[in-house]
mmCIF file with all atom_site columns, C-alpha atoms in Angstrom:
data_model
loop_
_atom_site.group_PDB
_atom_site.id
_atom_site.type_symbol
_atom_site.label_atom_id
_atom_site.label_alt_id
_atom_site.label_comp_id
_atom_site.label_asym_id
_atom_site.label_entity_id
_atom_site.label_seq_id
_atom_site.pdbx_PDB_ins_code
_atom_site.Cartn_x
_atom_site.Cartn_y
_atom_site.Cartn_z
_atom_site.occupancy
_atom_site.B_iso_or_equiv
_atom_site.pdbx_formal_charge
_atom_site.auth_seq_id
_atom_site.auth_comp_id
_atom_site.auth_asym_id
_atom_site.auth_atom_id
_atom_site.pdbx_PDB_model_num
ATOM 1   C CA . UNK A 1 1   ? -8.500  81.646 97.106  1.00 0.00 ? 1   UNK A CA 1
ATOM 2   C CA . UNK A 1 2   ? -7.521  83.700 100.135 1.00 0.00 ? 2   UNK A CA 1
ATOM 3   C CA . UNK A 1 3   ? -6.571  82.620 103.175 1.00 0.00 ? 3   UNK A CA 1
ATOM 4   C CA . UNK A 1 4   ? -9.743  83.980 104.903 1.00 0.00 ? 4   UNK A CA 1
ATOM 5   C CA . UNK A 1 5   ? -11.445 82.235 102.137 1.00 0.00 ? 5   UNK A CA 1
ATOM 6   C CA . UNK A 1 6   ? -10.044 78.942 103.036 1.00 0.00 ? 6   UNK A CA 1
ATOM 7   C CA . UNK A 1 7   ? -10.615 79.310 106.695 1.00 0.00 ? 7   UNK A CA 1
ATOM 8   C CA . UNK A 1 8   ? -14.089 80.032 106.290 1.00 0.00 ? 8   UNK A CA 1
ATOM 9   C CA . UNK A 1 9   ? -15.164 77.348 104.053 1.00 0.00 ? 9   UNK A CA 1
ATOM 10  C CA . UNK A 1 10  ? -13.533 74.870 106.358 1.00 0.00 ? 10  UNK A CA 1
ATOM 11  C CA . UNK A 1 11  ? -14.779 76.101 109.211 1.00 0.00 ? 11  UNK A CA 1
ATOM 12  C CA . UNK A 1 12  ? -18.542 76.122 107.845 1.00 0.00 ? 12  UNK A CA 1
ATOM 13  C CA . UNK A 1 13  ? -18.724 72.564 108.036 1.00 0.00 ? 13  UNK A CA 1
ATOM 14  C CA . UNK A 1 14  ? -21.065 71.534 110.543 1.00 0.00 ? 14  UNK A CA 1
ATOM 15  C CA . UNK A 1 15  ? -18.894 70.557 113.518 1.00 0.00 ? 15  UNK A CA 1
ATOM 16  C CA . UNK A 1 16  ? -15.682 71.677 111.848 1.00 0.00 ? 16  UNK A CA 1
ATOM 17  C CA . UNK A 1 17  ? -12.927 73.211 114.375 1.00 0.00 ? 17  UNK A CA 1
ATOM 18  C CA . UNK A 1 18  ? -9.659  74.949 113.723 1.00 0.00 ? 18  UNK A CA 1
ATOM 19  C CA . UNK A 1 19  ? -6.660  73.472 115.816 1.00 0.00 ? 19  UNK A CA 1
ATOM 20  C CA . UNK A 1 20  ? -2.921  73.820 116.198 1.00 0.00 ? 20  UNK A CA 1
ATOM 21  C CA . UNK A 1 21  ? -1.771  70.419 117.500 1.00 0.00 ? 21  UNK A CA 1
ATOM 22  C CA . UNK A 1 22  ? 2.053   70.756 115.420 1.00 0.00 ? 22  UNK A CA 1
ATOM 23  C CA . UNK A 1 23  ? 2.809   74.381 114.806 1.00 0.00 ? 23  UNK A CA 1
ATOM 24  C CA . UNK A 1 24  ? 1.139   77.927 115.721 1.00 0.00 ? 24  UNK A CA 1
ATOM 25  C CA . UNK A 1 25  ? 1.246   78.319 111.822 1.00 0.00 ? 25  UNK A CA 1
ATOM 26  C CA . UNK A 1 26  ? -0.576  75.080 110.669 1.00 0.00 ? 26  UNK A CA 1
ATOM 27  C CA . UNK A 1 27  ? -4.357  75.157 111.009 1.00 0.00 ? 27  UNK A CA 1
ATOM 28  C CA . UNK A 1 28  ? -5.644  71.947 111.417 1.00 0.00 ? 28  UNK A CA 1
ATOM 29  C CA . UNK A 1 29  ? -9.272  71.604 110.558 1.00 0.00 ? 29  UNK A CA 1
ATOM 30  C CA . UNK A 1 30  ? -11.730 68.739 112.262 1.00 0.00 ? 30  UNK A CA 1
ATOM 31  C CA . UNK A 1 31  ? -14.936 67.117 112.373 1.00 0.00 ? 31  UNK A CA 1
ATOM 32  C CA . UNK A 1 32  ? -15.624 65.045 115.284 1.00 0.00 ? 32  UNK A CA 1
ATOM 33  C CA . UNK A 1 33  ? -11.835 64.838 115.775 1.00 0.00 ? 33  UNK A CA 1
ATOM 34  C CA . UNK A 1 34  ? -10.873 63.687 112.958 1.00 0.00 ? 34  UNK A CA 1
ATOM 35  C CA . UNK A 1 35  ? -8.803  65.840 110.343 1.00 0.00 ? 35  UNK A CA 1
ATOM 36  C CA . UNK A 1 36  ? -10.164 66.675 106.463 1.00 0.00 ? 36  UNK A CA 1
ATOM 37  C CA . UNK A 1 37  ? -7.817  69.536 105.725 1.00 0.00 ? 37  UNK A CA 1
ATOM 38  C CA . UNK A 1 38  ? -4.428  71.035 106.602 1.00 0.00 ? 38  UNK A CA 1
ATOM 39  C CA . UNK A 1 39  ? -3.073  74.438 105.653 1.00 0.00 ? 39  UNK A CA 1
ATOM 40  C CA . UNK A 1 40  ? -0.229  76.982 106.724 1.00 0.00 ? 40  UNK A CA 1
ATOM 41  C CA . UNK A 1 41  ? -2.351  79.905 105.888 1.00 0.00 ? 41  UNK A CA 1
ATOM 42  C CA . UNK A 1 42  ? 0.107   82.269 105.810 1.00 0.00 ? 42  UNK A CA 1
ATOM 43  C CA . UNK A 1 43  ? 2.160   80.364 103.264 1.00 0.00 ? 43  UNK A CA 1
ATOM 44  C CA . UNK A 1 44  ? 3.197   81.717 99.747  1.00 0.00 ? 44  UNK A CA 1
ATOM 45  C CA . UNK A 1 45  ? 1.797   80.112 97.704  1.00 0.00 ? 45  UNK A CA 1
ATOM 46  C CA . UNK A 1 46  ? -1.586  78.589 100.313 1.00 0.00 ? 46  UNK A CA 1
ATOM 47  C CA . UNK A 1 47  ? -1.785  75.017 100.102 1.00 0.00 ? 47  UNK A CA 1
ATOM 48  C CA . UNK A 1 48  ? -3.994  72.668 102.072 1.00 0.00 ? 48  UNK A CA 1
ATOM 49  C CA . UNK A 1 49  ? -3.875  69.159 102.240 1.00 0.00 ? 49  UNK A CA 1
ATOM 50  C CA . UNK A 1 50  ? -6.949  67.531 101.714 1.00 0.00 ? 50  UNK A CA 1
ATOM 51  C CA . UNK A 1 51  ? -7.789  63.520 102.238 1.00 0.00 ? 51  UNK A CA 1
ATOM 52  C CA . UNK A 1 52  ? -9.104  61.653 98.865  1.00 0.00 ? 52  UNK A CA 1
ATOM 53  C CA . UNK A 1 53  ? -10.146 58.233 97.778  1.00 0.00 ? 53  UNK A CA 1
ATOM 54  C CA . UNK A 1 54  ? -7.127  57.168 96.401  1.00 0.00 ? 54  UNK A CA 1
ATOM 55  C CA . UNK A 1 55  ? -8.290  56.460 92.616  1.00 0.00 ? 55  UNK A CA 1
ATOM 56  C CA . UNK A 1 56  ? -9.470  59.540 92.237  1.00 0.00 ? 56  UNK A CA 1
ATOM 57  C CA . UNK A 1 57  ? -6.259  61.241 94.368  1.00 0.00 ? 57  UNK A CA 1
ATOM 58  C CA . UNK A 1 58  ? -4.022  59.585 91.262  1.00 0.00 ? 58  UNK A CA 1
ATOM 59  C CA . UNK A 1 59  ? -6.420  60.886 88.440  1.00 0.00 ? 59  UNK A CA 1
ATOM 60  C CA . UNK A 1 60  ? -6.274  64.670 90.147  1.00 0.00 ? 60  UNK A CA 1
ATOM 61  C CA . UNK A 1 61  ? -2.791  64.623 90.131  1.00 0.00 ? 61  UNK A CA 1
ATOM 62  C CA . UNK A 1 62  ? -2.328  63.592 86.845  1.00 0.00 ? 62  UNK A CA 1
ATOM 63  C CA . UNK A 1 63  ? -5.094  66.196 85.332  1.00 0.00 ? 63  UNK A CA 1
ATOM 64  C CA . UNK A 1 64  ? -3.348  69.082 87.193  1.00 0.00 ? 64  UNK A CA 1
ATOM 65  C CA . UNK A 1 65  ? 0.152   70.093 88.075  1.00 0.00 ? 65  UNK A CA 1
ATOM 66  C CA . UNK A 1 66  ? -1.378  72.114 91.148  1.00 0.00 ? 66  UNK A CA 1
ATOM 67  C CA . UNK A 1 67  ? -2.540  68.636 93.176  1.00 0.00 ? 67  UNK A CA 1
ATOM 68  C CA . UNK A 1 68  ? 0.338   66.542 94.134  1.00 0.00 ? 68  UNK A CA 1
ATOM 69  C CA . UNK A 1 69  ? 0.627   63.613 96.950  1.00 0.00 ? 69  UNK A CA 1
ATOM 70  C CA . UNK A 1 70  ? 0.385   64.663 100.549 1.00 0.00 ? 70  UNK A CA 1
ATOM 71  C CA . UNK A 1 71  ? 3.003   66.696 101.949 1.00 0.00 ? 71  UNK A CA 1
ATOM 72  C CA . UNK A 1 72  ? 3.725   64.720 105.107 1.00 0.00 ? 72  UNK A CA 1
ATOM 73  C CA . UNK A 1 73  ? 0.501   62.615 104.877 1.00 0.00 ? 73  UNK A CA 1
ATOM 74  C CA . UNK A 1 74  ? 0.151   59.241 103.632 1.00 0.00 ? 74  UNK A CA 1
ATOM 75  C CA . UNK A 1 75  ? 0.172   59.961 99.977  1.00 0.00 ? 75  UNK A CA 1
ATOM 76  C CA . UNK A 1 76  ? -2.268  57.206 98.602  1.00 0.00 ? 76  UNK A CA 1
ATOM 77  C CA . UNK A 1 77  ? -4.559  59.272 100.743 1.00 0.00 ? 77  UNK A CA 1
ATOM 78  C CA . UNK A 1 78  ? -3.974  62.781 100.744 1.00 0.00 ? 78  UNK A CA 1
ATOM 79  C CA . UNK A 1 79  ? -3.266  65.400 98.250  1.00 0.00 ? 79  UNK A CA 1
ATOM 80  C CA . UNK A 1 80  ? -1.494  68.561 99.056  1.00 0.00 ? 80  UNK A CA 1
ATOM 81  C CA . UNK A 1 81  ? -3.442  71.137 96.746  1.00 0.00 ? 81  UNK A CA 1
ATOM 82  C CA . UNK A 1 82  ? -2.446  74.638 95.842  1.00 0.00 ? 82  UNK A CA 1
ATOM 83  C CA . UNK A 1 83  ? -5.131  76.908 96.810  1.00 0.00 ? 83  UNK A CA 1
ATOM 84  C CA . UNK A 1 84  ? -3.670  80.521 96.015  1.00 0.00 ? 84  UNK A CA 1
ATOM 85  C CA . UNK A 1 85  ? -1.328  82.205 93.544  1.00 0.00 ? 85  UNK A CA 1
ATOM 86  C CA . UNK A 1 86  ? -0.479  82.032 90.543  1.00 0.00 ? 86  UNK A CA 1
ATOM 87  C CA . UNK A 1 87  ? -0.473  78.345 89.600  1.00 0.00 ? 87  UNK A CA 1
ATOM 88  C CA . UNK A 1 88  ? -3.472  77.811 91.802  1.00 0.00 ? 88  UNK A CA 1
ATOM 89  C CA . UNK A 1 89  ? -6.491  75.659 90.970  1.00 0.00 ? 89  UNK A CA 1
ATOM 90  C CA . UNK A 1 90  ? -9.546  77.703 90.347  1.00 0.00 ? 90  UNK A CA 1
ATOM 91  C CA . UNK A 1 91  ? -11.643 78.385 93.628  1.00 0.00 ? 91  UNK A CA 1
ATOM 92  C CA . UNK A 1 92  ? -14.795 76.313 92.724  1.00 0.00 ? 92  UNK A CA 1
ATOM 93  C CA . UNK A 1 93  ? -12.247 72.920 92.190  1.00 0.00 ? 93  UNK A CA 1
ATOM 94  C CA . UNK A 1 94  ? -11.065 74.005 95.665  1.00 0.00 ? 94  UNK A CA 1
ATOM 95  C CA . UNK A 1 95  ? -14.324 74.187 97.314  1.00 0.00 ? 95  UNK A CA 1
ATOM 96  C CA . UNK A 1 96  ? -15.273 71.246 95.850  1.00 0.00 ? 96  UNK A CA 1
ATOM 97  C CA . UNK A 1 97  ? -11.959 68.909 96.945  1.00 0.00 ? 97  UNK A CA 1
ATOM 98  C CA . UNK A 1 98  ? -12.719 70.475 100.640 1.00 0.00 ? 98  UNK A CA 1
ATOM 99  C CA . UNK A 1 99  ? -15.924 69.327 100.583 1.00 0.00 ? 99  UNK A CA 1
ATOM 100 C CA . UNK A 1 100 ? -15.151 65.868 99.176  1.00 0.00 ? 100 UNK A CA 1
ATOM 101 C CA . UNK A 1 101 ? -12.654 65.744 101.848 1.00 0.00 ? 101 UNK A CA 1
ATOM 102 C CA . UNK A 1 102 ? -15.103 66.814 104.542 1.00 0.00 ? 102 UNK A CA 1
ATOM 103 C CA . UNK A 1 103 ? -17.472 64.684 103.169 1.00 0.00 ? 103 UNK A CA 1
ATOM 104 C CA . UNK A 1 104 ? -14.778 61.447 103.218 1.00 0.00 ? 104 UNK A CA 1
ATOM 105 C CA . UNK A 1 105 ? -13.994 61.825 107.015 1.00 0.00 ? 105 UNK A CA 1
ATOM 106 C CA . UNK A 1 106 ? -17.214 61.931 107.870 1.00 0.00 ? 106 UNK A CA 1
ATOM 107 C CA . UNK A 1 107 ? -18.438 58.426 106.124 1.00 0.00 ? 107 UNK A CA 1
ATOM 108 C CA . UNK A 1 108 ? -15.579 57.049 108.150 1.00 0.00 ? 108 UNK A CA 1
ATOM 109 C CA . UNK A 1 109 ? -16.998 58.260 111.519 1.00 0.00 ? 109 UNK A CA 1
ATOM 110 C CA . UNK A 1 110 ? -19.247 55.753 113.210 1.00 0.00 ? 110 UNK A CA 1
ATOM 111 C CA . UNK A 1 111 ? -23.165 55.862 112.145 1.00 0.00 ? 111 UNK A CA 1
ATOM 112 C CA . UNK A 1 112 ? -24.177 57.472 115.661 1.00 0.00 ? 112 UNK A CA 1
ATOM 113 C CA . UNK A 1 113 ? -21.916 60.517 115.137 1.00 0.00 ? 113 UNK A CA 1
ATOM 114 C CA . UNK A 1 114 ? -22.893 60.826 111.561 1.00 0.00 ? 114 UNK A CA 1
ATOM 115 C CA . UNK A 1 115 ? -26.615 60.681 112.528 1.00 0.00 ? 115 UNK A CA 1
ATOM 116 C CA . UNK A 1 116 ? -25.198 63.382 115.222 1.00 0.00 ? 116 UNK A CA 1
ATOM 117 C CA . UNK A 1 117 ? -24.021 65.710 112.610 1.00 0.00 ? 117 UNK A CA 1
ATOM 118 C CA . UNK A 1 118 ? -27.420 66.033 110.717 1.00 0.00 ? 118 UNK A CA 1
ATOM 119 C CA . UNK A 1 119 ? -25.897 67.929 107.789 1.00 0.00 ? 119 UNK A CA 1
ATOM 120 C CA . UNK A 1 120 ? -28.116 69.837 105.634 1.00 0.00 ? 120 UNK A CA 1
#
């Protein structure tokens, strides 16, 4: 996955926005204020850091050497997953653990903003 690639699928979340809140270089994507996924795009190899129920964060990282716990996150929540290069996972496993993540933050948000977000 490209950076581009990344950016874009984040991005075409409904109500997703790109922020910079700790560095110029880490993109910080948000629904509603709240973050699903964190990436220095310009990184070699691109990683992103992507929330996860925590059972299932332990069984990723166990099935493949390219998810490991959050880098700087809480790490029974998070999973820092490389996106691009070499030892990257294949794109459609990356879509799909951006999604979940996406998916995750917005089951936490309160039931009006959900309702709000009407995603098809």
């Amino acid at each position: 996955m490209t950076p581009d690639a990344l950016r874009s699928l984040c991005l075409g979340f409904n109500a997703a926005v790109e922020e910079f809140p700790f560095t110029p270089q880490t993109s910080v994507f948000k629904v509603l204020g709240k973050v699903f996924a964190l990436s220095a795009l310009d990184g070699e190899p691109l990683k992103v850091n992507l929330k996860c129920e925590p059972e299932q964060a332990v069984r990723l990282r166990e099935q493949h050497a390219a998810i490991v716990p959050g880098y700087h996150m809480n790490k029974r929540h998070w999973n820092t997953v490389t996106a691009g290069g070499p030892d990257a996972l294949p794109d459609a496993l990356v879509r799909e653990l951006v999604e979940d993540s996406y998916d995750l933050v917005v089951a936490g948000l309160p039931k009006a903003e959900r309702l709000r977000l009407d995603r098809a």
